[in-house]
Amino acid sequence: MMAAGLLATTAFTADPIPADLREMALATFKALPSTTPAVVNNPITPEKIVLGTALFFDPRVSASGVFSCNSCHNLATGGDDNLETSIGHGWQKGPRNAPTALNAVFNIAQFWDGRAEDLKAQAQGPVQSSVEMANTPGQVIATLKSMPQYVEWFSAAFAGDTDPVTFGNFAKAIEAFEATLVTPAPFDAFLNGDEAAMTSEQKQGLTLFMEKGCSSCHAGTNVGGEGYYRFGIVEKPSADVLPEKDKGRFAVTNASDDIYVFRAARLRNVALTAPYFHSGKVWDLKAVAIMGTAQLGEALKEEEVDLIVAFHNSLTGKVPEIAYPVLPAETAGTPQPVSQILGNKG
């Protein structure tokens, strides 16, 4: 009886769910909008979305004709490739884990180091990277102009342009499509007033998420993705989780304060996007425990980790239905796939 009583007094008990939890959450987070968000200097139209959808899925924008945007940002598997680091041209391994394309429009910038200011800039990077698509803007445009259907789609999407088939418009069309990849989740329903949208465990996890300080970095519309923070604020993670040679944002700014600084991971759909961290070394959402010690200086109890993970599951949203596009037919003038690297960006 004494042993049972001792167990009863030492067992973990979560704090009660605050009566004003929703109001507390609304001070830190924002629900996803009900319409496609606007992007800077790129009015989104149905014609751009049609074109951008085709370009997102077309492997012919890569030098080898093998890799499309969807290769690393597979919309059927959470918007990423579920690999430690992505495979690119010549089966090279990239240096970092591929972030999801879902809800990426809400990030403050793109890539782990924020080197692309928006989705237009991001769309142009992988095409030219020697370890990704290994292509050049000129070769991409020559490929697209060789197919009459693409010329028609570009002309419809950019009707006011004298020469609509450009690399800049290529990027704008992909951005327009990616802006539609918004995934409303139970958490959004809760923020919008549906108290029953989240389970009690998920609400307890949300409470812990805010009380422990996780929401200091993971806040806003994307529950992250809105700021830059050092990985290892309190305790530096092991070298496999935080590789010594990857200095993060330092490579962009050359500022010593940015060594091991990365854009905070967005947590929407995080349950679908293992493995985790920029290194892709952790395959389980118990990654929460690593964040506890590294960023908060606290060894989270197993039960606390489980509840925070339950909250993460409330961020899994409904992916919009996307019909796989029938792509334009090649012609005799379409550049043939090549094995050599055409692009020269690392």
Short mmCIF file of N, CA, C and O in Angstrom, two decimals, residues 92-216:
data_model
loop_
_atom_site.label_atom_id
_atom_site.label_comp_id
_atom_site.label_asym_id
_atom_site.label_seq_id
_atom_site.Cartn_x
_atom_site.Cartn_y
_atom_site.Cartn_z
N GLN A 92 24.48 13.09 -56.15
CA GLN A 92 25.21 13.75 -55.07
C GLN A 92 24.27 14.00 -53.89
O GLN A 92 23.08 14.21 -54.06
N LYS A 93 24.85 13.99 -52.69
CA LYS A 93 24.08 14.30 -51.49
C LYS A 93 24.25 15.78 -51.17
O LYS A 93 25.36 16.30 -51.12
N GLY A 94 23.13 16.46 -50.94
CA GLY A 94 23.17 17.86 -50.57
C GLY A 94 23.65 18.05 -49.15
O GLY A 94 23.75 17.10 -48.37
N PRO A 95 23.95 19.28 -48.76
CA PRO A 95 24.53 19.53 -47.43
C PRO A 95 23.52 19.60 -46.30
O PRO A 95 23.90 19.45 -45.14
N ARG A 96 22.24 19.84 -46.62
CA ARG A 96 21.25 20.04 -45.55
C ARG A 96 19.95 19.32 -45.86
O ARG A 96 19.64 19.02 -47.00
N ASN A 97 19.18 19.12 -44.80
CA ASN A 97 17.85 18.52 -44.91
C ASN A 97 16.91 19.47 -45.66
O ASN A 97 16.94 20.68 -45.45
N ALA A 98 16.08 18.93 -46.53
CA ALA A 98 15.16 19.75 -47.32
C ALA A 98 13.95 20.15 -46.47
O ALA A 98 13.22 19.28 -45.98
N PRO A 99 13.70 21.45 -46.31
CA PRO A 99 12.49 21.88 -45.60
C PRO A 99 11.24 21.61 -46.44
O PRO A 99 11.32 21.48 -47.66
N THR A 100 10.10 21.55 -45.80
CA THR A 100 8.86 21.34 -46.52
C THR A 100 8.47 22.57 -47.33
O THR A 100 8.74 23.71 -46.94
N ALA A 101 7.82 22.33 -48.47
CA ALA A 101 7.27 23.42 -49.27
C ALA A 101 5.90 23.85 -48.76
O ALA A 101 5.40 24.92 -49.13
N LEU A 102 5.27 23.02 -47.93
CA LEU A 102 3.95 23.35 -47.41
C LEU A 102 4.04 24.55 -46.48
O LEU A 102 4.88 24.60 -45.57
N ASN A 103 3.20 25.53 -46.70
CA ASN A 103 3.15 26.75 -45.89
C ASN A 103 4.44 27.56 -45.91
O ASN A 103 4.63 28.47 -45.10
N ALA A 104 5.35 27.26 -46.85
CA ALA A 104 6.62 27.98 -46.90
C ALA A 104 6.42 29.46 -47.17
O ALA A 104 7.29 30.28 -46.85
N VAL A 105 5.30 29.83 -47.75
CA VAL A 105 5.02 31.22 -48.06
C VAL A 105 4.99 32.09 -46.80
O VAL A 105 5.20 33.31 -46.87
N PHE A 106 4.80 31.48 -45.64
CA PHE A 106 4.73 32.25 -44.39
C PHE A 106 6.09 32.41 -43.71
O PHE A 106 6.17 33.09 -42.68
N ASN A 107 7.14 31.81 -44.23
CA ASN A 107 8.47 31.96 -43.65
C ASN A 107 9.00 33.37 -43.89
O ASN A 107 8.73 33.98 -44.93
N ILE A 108 9.81 33.86 -42.96
CA ILE A 108 10.40 35.17 -43.12
C ILE A 108 11.36 35.21 -44.31
O ILE A 108 11.54 36.24 -44.95
N ALA A 109 11.98 34.08 -44.60
CA ALA A 109 12.88 33.92 -45.74
C ALA A 109 12.99 32.42 -45.99
O ALA A 109 12.48 31.61 -45.22
N GLN A 110 13.67 32.05 -47.08
CA GLN A 110 13.74 30.64 -47.46
C GLN A 110 15.15 30.08 -47.27
O GLN A 110 16.12 30.82 -47.26
N PHE A 111 15.23 28.77 -47.14
CA PHE A 111 16.43 28.01 -46.81
C PHE A 111 16.73 28.16 -45.31
O PHE A 111 16.30 29.11 -44.67
N TRP A 112 17.46 27.21 -44.78
CA TRP A 112 17.79 27.19 -43.36
C TRP A 112 18.56 28.44 -42.94
O TRP A 112 18.46 28.88 -41.79
N ASP A 113 19.34 29.00 -43.86
CA ASP A 113 20.13 30.18 -43.51
C ASP A 113 19.50 31.48 -43.99
O ASP A 113 20.08 32.56 -43.85
N GLY A 114 18.31 31.40 -44.58
CA GLY A 114 17.59 32.59 -44.99
C GLY A 114 18.20 33.33 -46.15
O GLY A 114 17.95 34.52 -46.34
N ARG A 115 18.97 32.63 -46.98
CA ARG A 115 19.67 33.34 -48.06
C ARG A 115 18.77 33.76 -49.21
O ARG A 115 19.18 34.57 -50.04
N ALA A 116 17.57 33.23 -49.28
CA ALA A 116 16.60 33.66 -50.30
C ALA A 116 15.49 34.45 -49.62
O ALA A 116 14.86 33.97 -48.69
N GLU A 117 15.26 35.66 -50.08
CA GLU A 117 14.33 36.54 -49.39
C GLU A 117 12.88 36.11 -49.54
O GLU A 117 12.03 36.46 -48.72
N ASP A 118 12.57 35.36 -50.61
CA ASP A 118 11.20 34.93 -50.82
C ASP A 118 11.19 33.68 -51.70
O ASP A 118 12.24 33.16 -52.07
N LEU A 119 9.98 33.21 -52.01
CA LEU A 119 9.87 31.98 -52.79
C LEU A 119 10.33 32.15 -54.24
O LEU A 119 10.75 31.18 -54.86
N LYS A 120 10.27 33.38 -54.75
CA LYS A 120 10.81 33.63 -56.11
C LYS A 120 12.32 33.38 -56.13
O LYS A 120 12.84 32.71 -57.02
N ALA A 121 13.01 33.94 -55.14
CA ALA A 121 14.46 33.76 -55.07
C ALA A 121 14.80 32.30 -54.79
O ALA A 121 15.76 31.75 -55.36
N GLN A 122 14.01 31.66 -53.95
CA GLN A 122 14.28 30.25 -53.64
C GLN A 122 14.13 29.37 -54.87
O GLN A 122 14.94 28.45 -55.09
N ALA A 123 13.14 29.64 -55.69
CA ALA A 123 12.89 28.80 -56.87
C ALA A 123 14.05 28.83 -57.86
O ALA A 123 14.26 27.88 -58.61
N GLN A 124 14.81 29.90 -57.85
CA GLN A 124 15.91 30.04 -58.79
C GLN A 124 17.19 29.35 -58.32
O GLN A 124 18.05 29.01 -59.13
N GLY A 125 17.29 29.13 -57.00
CA GLY A 125 18.52 28.58 -56.46
C GLY A 125 18.81 27.13 -56.83
O GLY A 125 19.85 26.82 -57.42
N PRO A 126 17.91 26.18 -56.50
CA PRO A 126 18.17 24.78 -56.79
C PRO A 126 18.41 24.48 -58.26
O PRO A 126 19.18 23.58 -58.60
N VAL A 127 17.75 25.23 -59.15
CA VAL A 127 17.93 25.00 -60.59
C VAL A 127 19.40 25.16 -60.98
O VAL A 127 19.92 24.42 -61.80
N GLN A 128 20.07 26.12 -60.36
CA GLN A 128 21.45 26.44 -60.73
C GLN A 128 22.49 25.77 -59.85
O GLN A 128 23.69 25.85 -60.13
N SER A 129 22.06 25.11 -58.79
CA SER A 129 23.01 24.49 -57.87
C SER A 129 23.63 23.23 -58.48
O SER A 129 22.92 22.35 -58.99
N SER A 130 24.93 23.12 -58.39
CA SER A 130 25.63 21.98 -58.99
C SER A 130 25.28 20.66 -58.31
O SER A 130 25.43 19.59 -58.91
N VAL A 131 24.82 20.71 -57.04
CA VAL A 131 24.46 19.48 -56.35
C VAL A 131 22.96 19.20 -56.38
O VAL A 131 22.51 18.22 -55.80
N GLU A 132 22.21 20.07 -57.06
CA GLU A 132 20.76 19.86 -57.15
C GLU A 132 20.34 19.62 -58.60
O GLU A 132 20.47 18.51 -59.11
N MET A 133 19.89 20.66 -59.30
CA MET A 133 19.44 20.46 -60.69
C MET A 133 20.54 20.72 -61.71
O MET A 133 20.41 20.32 -62.86
N ALA A 134 21.60 21.42 -61.29
CA ALA A 134 22.81 21.60 -62.10
C ALA A 134 22.56 22.23 -63.47
O ALA A 134 23.24 21.91 -64.44
N ASN A 135 21.57 23.11 -63.55
CA ASN A 135 21.21 23.70 -64.83
C ASN A 135 21.58 25.18 -64.85
O ASN A 135 22.13 25.72 -63.88
N THR A 136 21.27 25.85 -65.95
CA THR A 136 21.48 27.29 -66.08
C THR A 136 20.17 27.95 -66.48
O THR A 136 19.31 27.32 -67.11
N PRO A 137 20.00 29.23 -66.14
CA PRO A 137 18.79 29.93 -66.57
C PRO A 137 18.59 29.87 -68.09
O PRO A 137 17.46 29.65 -68.56
N GLY A 138 19.66 30.04 -68.85
CA GLY A 138 19.54 30.01 -70.31
C GLY A 138 19.04 28.68 -70.83
O GLY A 138 18.20 28.63 -71.74
N GLN A 139 19.55 27.60 -70.25
CA GLN A 139 19.13 26.27 -70.70
C GLN A 139 17.68 25.99 -70.30
O GLN A 139 16.93 25.36 -71.06
N VAL A 140 17.28 26.48 -69.13
CA VAL A 140 15.89 26.31 -68.70
C VAL A 140 14.96 27.02 -69.67
O VAL A 140 13.94 26.45 -70.12
N ILE A 141 15.29 28.25 -70.02
CA ILE A 141 14.43 29.01 -70.92
C ILE A 141 14.42 28.40 -72.33
O ILE A 141 13.36 28.34 -72.98
N ALA A 142 15.56 27.92 -72.78
CA ALA A 142 15.59 27.26 -74.09
C ALA A 142 14.69 26.03 -74.08
O ALA A 142 13.97 25.75 -75.06
N THR A 143 14.70 25.31 -72.97
CA THR A 143 13.84 24.12 -72.84
C THR A 143 12.37 24.51 -72.89
O THR A 143 11.56 23.90 -73.61
N LEU A 144 12.00 25.52 -72.13
CA LEU A 144 10.60 25.92 -72.05
C LEU A 144 10.11 26.51 -73.36
O LEU A 144 8.99 26.23 -73.81
N LYS A 145 10.94 27.30 -74.02
CA LYS A 145 10.53 27.92 -75.28
C LYS A 145 10.42 26.91 -76.42
O LYS A 145 9.76 27.17 -77.42
N SER A 146 11.03 25.75 -76.25
CA SER A 146 10.96 24.73 -77.30
C SER A 146 9.63 24.01 -77.33
O SER A 146 9.34 23.26 -78.27
N MET A 147 8.78 24.25 -76.30
CA MET A 147 7.51 23.55 -76.19
C MET A 147 6.36 24.56 -76.31
O MET A 147 6.17 25.39 -75.42
N PRO A 148 5.61 24.52 -77.41
CA PRO A 148 4.55 25.52 -77.66
C PRO A 148 3.55 25.67 -76.52
O PRO A 148 3.09 26.78 -76.24
N GLN A 149 3.22 24.57 -75.84
CA GLN A 149 2.25 24.67 -74.75
C GLN A 149 2.77 25.55 -73.62
O GLN A 149 2.03 26.34 -73.03
N TYR A 150 4.06 25.43 -73.33
CA TYR A 150 4.63 26.30 -72.30
C TYR A 150 4.60 27.76 -72.73
O TYR A 150 4.31 28.66 -71.93
N VAL A 151 4.92 28.02 -73.98
CA VAL A 151 4.88 29.40 -74.48
C VAL A 151 3.47 29.97 -74.32
O VAL A 151 3.29 31.13 -73.90
N GLU A 152 2.47 29.18 -74.60
CA GLU A 152 1.07 29.61 -74.44
C GLU A 152 0.76 29.90 -72.97
O GLU A 152 0.13 30.92 -72.63
N TRP A 153 1.20 29.02 -72.09
CA TRP A 153 0.92 29.20 -70.67
C TRP A 153 1.63 30.44 -70.13
O TRP A 153 1.07 31.19 -69.34
N PHE A 154 2.88 30.65 -70.51
CA PHE A 154 3.60 31.85 -70.07
C PHE A 154 2.92 33.10 -70.61
O PHE A 154 2.79 34.11 -69.90
N SER A 155 2.48 33.05 -71.86
CA SER A 155 1.82 34.22 -72.47
C SER A 155 0.52 34.55 -71.75
O SER A 155 0.17 35.73 -71.59
N ALA A 156 -0.19 33.53 -71.31
CA ALA A 156 -1.44 33.76 -70.57
C ALA A 156 -1.16 34.28 -69.16
O ALA A 156 -1.88 35.15 -68.65
N ALA A 157 -0.12 33.75 -68.52
CA ALA A 157 0.19 34.13 -67.14
C ALA A 157 0.82 35.51 -67.05
O ALA A 157 0.64 36.22 -66.04
N PHE A 158 1.56 35.90 -68.09
CA PHE A 158 2.27 37.19 -68.08
C PHE A 158 1.91 37.96 -69.35
O PHE A 158 2.77 38.30 -70.17
N ALA A 159 0.62 38.21 -69.49
CA ALA A 159 0.07 38.76 -70.73
C ALA A 159 0.64 40.13 -71.09
O ALA A 159 0.70 40.49 -72.25
N GLY A 160 1.08 40.89 -70.10
CA GLY A 160 1.57 42.23 -70.38
C GLY A 160 3.04 42.28 -70.76
O GLY A 160 3.55 43.37 -71.08
N ASP A 161 3.72 41.14 -70.75
CA ASP A 161 5.16 41.13 -71.02
C ASP A 161 5.45 40.93 -72.50
O ASP A 161 4.83 40.07 -73.15
N THR A 162 6.40 41.69 -73.02
CA THR A 162 6.82 41.53 -74.41
C THR A 162 7.43 40.15 -74.63
O THR A 162 7.17 39.47 -75.64
N ASP A 163 8.27 39.71 -73.68
CA ASP A 163 8.88 38.38 -73.73
C ASP A 163 8.50 37.66 -72.43
O ASP A 163 9.20 37.76 -71.43
N PRO A 164 7.39 36.95 -72.42
CA PRO A 164 6.91 36.37 -71.17
C PRO A 164 7.73 35.18 -70.64
O PRO A 164 7.71 34.91 -69.45
N VAL A 165 8.44 34.47 -71.52
CA VAL A 165 9.17 33.28 -71.08
C VAL A 165 10.56 33.70 -70.61
O VAL A 165 11.53 33.72 -71.38
N THR A 166 10.66 34.06 -69.33
CA THR A 166 11.94 34.46 -68.74
C THR A 166 12.17 33.67 -67.46
O THR A 166 11.25 33.07 -66.89
N PHE A 167 13.41 33.70 -67.00
CA PHE A 167 13.75 32.97 -65.77
C PHE A 167 13.06 33.62 -64.57
O PHE A 167 12.65 32.92 -63.64
N GLY A 168 12.93 34.93 -64.60
CA GLY A 168 12.21 35.61 -63.53
C GLY A 168 10.76 35.21 -63.47
O GLY A 168 10.20 34.98 -62.39
N ASN A 169 10.11 35.10 -64.63
CA ASN A 169 8.71 34.68 -64.66
C ASN A 169 8.56 33.20 -64.31
O ASN A 169 7.54 32.79 -63.73
N PHE A 170 9.55 32.41 -64.66
CA PHE A 170 9.59 31.00 -64.23
C PHE A 170 9.48 30.93 -62.71
O PHE A 170 8.67 30.18 -62.15
N ALA A 171 10.27 31.76 -62.03
CA ALA A 171 10.27 31.77 -60.57
C ALA A 171 8.96 32.32 -60.01
O ALA A 171 8.43 31.81 -59.01
N LYS A 172 8.42 33.34 -60.64
CA LYS A 172 7.15 33.91 -60.17
C LYS A 172 6.00 32.90 -60.27
O LYS A 172 5.13 32.85 -59.40
N ALA A 173 6.00 32.11 -61.34
CA ALA A 173 4.93 31.12 -61.49
C ALA A 173 5.02 30.05 -60.42
O ALA A 173 4.00 29.64 -59.84
N ILE A 174 6.23 29.60 -60.13
CA ILE A 174 6.40 28.60 -59.07
C ILE A 174 6.00 29.19 -57.72
O ILE A 174 5.33 28.53 -56.91
N GLU A 175 6.36 30.44 -57.48
CA GLU A 175 5.96 31.10 -56.23
C GLU A 175 4.44 31.15 -56.12
O GLU A 175 3.88 30.89 -55.03
N ALA A 176 3.77 31.48 -57.20
CA ALA A 176 2.30 31.56 -57.18
C ALA A 176 1.69 30.21 -56.81
O ALA A 176 0.74 30.13 -56.01
N PHE A 177 2.23 29.14 -57.38
CA PHE A 177 1.73 27.81 -57.04
C PHE A 177 2.01 27.47 -55.58
O PHE A 177 1.14 27.01 -54.85
N GLU A 178 3.24 27.72 -55.13
CA GLU A 178 3.60 27.36 -53.76
C GLU A 178 2.81 28.16 -52.73
O GLU A 178 2.59 27.69 -51.61
N ALA A 179 2.36 29.36 -53.10
CA ALA A 179 1.53 30.15 -52.18
C ALA A 179 0.19 29.48 -51.91
O ALA A 179 -0.47 29.80 -50.91
N THR A 180 -0.22 28.56 -52.77
CA THR A 180 -1.49 27.85 -52.56
C THR A 180 -1.34 26.65 -51.63
O THR A 180 -2.35 26.04 -51.25
N LEU A 181 -0.11 26.31 -51.26
CA LEU A 181 0.14 25.10 -50.47
C LEU A 181 -0.04 25.38 -48.99
O LEU A 181 0.89 25.28 -48.18
N VAL A 182 -1.24 25.72 -48.63
CA VAL A 182 -1.60 26.07 -47.25
C VAL A 182 -2.42 24.93 -46.66
O VAL A 182 -3.34 24.42 -47.30
N THR A 183 -2.07 24.52 -45.44
CA THR A 183 -2.67 23.31 -44.86
C THR A 183 -3.34 23.60 -43.52
O THR A 183 -2.73 23.46 -42.46
N PRO A 184 -4.61 23.98 -43.52
CA PRO A 184 -5.32 24.23 -42.26
C PRO A 184 -5.37 22.98 -41.39
O PRO A 184 -5.60 21.87 -41.88
N ALA A 185 -5.13 23.17 -40.10
CA ALA A 185 -4.98 22.06 -39.16
C ALA A 185 -5.94 22.23 -37.98
O ALA A 185 -6.55 23.29 -37.80
N PRO A 186 -6.07 21.20 -37.14
CA PRO A 186 -6.90 21.34 -35.94
C PRO A 186 -6.50 22.54 -35.08
O PRO A 186 -7.37 23.19 -34.48
N PHE A 187 -5.21 22.86 -35.04
CA PHE A 187 -4.76 24.01 -34.26
C PHE A 187 -5.40 25.31 -34.76
O PHE A 187 -5.76 26.19 -33.98
N ASP A 188 -5.57 25.42 -36.09
CA ASP A 188 -6.20 26.61 -36.65
C ASP A 188 -7.67 26.67 -36.24
O ASP A 188 -8.19 27.75 -35.90
N ALA A 189 -8.34 25.54 -36.28
CA ALA A 189 -9.74 25.50 -35.86
C ALA A 189 -9.87 25.93 -34.40
O ALA A 189 -10.79 26.67 -34.03
N PHE A 190 -8.93 25.48 -33.58
CA PHE A 190 -8.92 25.89 -32.17
C PHE A 190 -8.72 27.39 -32.03
O PHE A 190 -9.45 28.08 -31.31
N LEU A 191 -7.73 27.93 -32.75
CA LEU A 191 -7.50 29.38 -32.69
C LEU A 191 -8.70 30.17 -33.17
O LEU A 191 -8.96 31.28 -32.70
N ASN A 192 -9.46 29.59 -34.09
CA ASN A 192 -10.64 30.26 -34.65
C ASN A 192 -11.90 30.05 -33.80
O ASN A 192 -12.97 30.50 -34.18
N GLY A 193 -11.76 29.36 -32.67
CA GLY A 193 -12.89 29.28 -31.74
C GLY A 193 -13.47 27.91 -31.48
O GLY A 193 -14.37 27.78 -30.65
N ASP A 194 -12.97 26.87 -32.17
CA ASP A 194 -13.50 25.52 -31.97
C ASP A 194 -12.72 24.84 -30.85
O ASP A 194 -11.65 24.27 -31.07
N GLU A 195 -13.23 24.90 -29.64
CA GLU A 195 -12.54 24.35 -28.48
C GLU A 195 -12.37 22.84 -28.57
O GLU A 195 -11.47 22.26 -27.96
N ALA A 196 -13.24 22.18 -29.32
CA ALA A 196 -13.17 20.72 -29.43
C ALA A 196 -12.21 20.24 -30.51
O ALA A 196 -12.03 19.04 -30.69
N ALA A 197 -11.58 21.16 -31.22
CA ALA A 197 -10.71 20.77 -32.34
C ALA A 197 -9.43 20.09 -31.87
O ALA A 197 -8.84 19.30 -32.61
N MET A 198 -8.99 20.39 -30.64
CA MET A 198 -7.78 19.78 -30.09
C MET A 198 -8.15 18.89 -28.91
O MET A 198 -9.07 19.20 -28.15
N THR A 199 -7.40 17.81 -28.74
CA THR A 199 -7.62 16.91 -27.60
C THR A 199 -7.06 17.56 -26.33
O THR A 199 -6.29 18.52 -26.38
N SER A 200 -7.43 16.99 -25.19
CA SER A 200 -6.92 17.52 -23.92
C SER A 200 -5.40 17.39 -23.86
O SER A 200 -4.70 18.29 -23.35
N GLU A 201 -4.85 16.28 -24.40
CA GLU A 201 -3.40 16.11 -24.41
C GLU A 201 -2.73 17.16 -25.29
O GLU A 201 -1.67 17.70 -24.93
N GLN A 202 -3.33 17.46 -26.42
CA GLN A 202 -2.78 18.48 -27.30
C GLN A 202 -2.82 19.85 -26.63
O GLN A 202 -1.88 20.64 -26.76
N LYS A 203 -3.88 20.14 -25.91
CA LYS A 203 -3.97 21.42 -25.19
C LYS A 203 -2.96 21.48 -24.06
O LYS A 203 -2.35 22.53 -23.82
N GLN A 204 -2.76 20.36 -23.37
CA GLN A 204 -1.73 20.33 -22.33
C GLN A 204 -0.35 20.55 -22.94
O GLN A 204 0.49 21.27 -22.38
N GLY A 205 -0.14 19.96 -24.11
CA GLY A 205 1.13 20.15 -24.80
C GLY A 205 1.33 21.59 -25.24
O GLY A 205 2.44 22.14 -25.14
N LEU A 206 0.27 22.21 -25.73
CA LEU A 206 0.34 23.62 -26.11
C LEU A 206 0.68 24.48 -24.90
O LEU A 206 1.51 25.41 -24.98
N THR A 207 0.06 24.17 -23.77
CA THR A 207 0.34 24.92 -22.54
C THR A 207 1.81 24.80 -22.18
O THR A 207 2.48 25.82 -21.89
N LEU A 208 2.35 23.59 -22.20
CA LEU A 208 3.76 23.37 -21.90
C LEU A 208 4.65 24.08 -22.92
O LEU A 208 5.67 24.68 -22.56
N PHE A 209 4.27 24.02 -24.18
CA PHE A 209 5.03 24.63 -25.27
C PHE A 209 5.23 26.12 -25.01
O PHE A 209 6.32 26.67 -25.26
N MET A 210 4.21 26.76 -24.50
CA MET A 210 4.31 28.18 -24.20
C MET A 210 5.00 28.42 -22.86
O MET A 210 5.85 29.31 -22.74
N GLU A 211 4.67 27.63 -21.85
CA GLU A 211 5.25 27.84 -20.53
C GLU A 211 6.75 27.59 -20.50
O GLU A 211 7.50 28.31 -19.82
N LYS A 212 7.20 26.58 -21.22
CA LYS A 212 8.62 26.25 -21.21
C LYS A 212 9.46 27.23 -22.02
O LYS A 212 10.68 27.29 -21.85
N GLY A 213 8.82 27.98 -22.92
CA GLY A 213 9.56 28.95 -23.72
C GLY A 213 9.79 28.52 -25.16
O GLY A 213 10.47 29.24 -25.91
N CYS A 214 9.24 27.38 -25.58
CA CYS A 214 9.40 26.93 -26.97
C CYS A 214 8.85 27.97 -27.95
O CYS A 214 9.41 28.18 -29.04
N SER A 215 7.76 28.62 -27.54
CA SER A 215 7.10 29.57 -28.43
C SER A 215 7.87 30.89 -28.56
O SER A 215 7.48 31.76 -29.34
N SER A 216 8.96 31.04 -27.82
CA SER A 216 9.79 32.23 -28.00
C SER A 216 10.39 32.26 -29.41
O SER A 216 10.58 33.33 -29.99
#
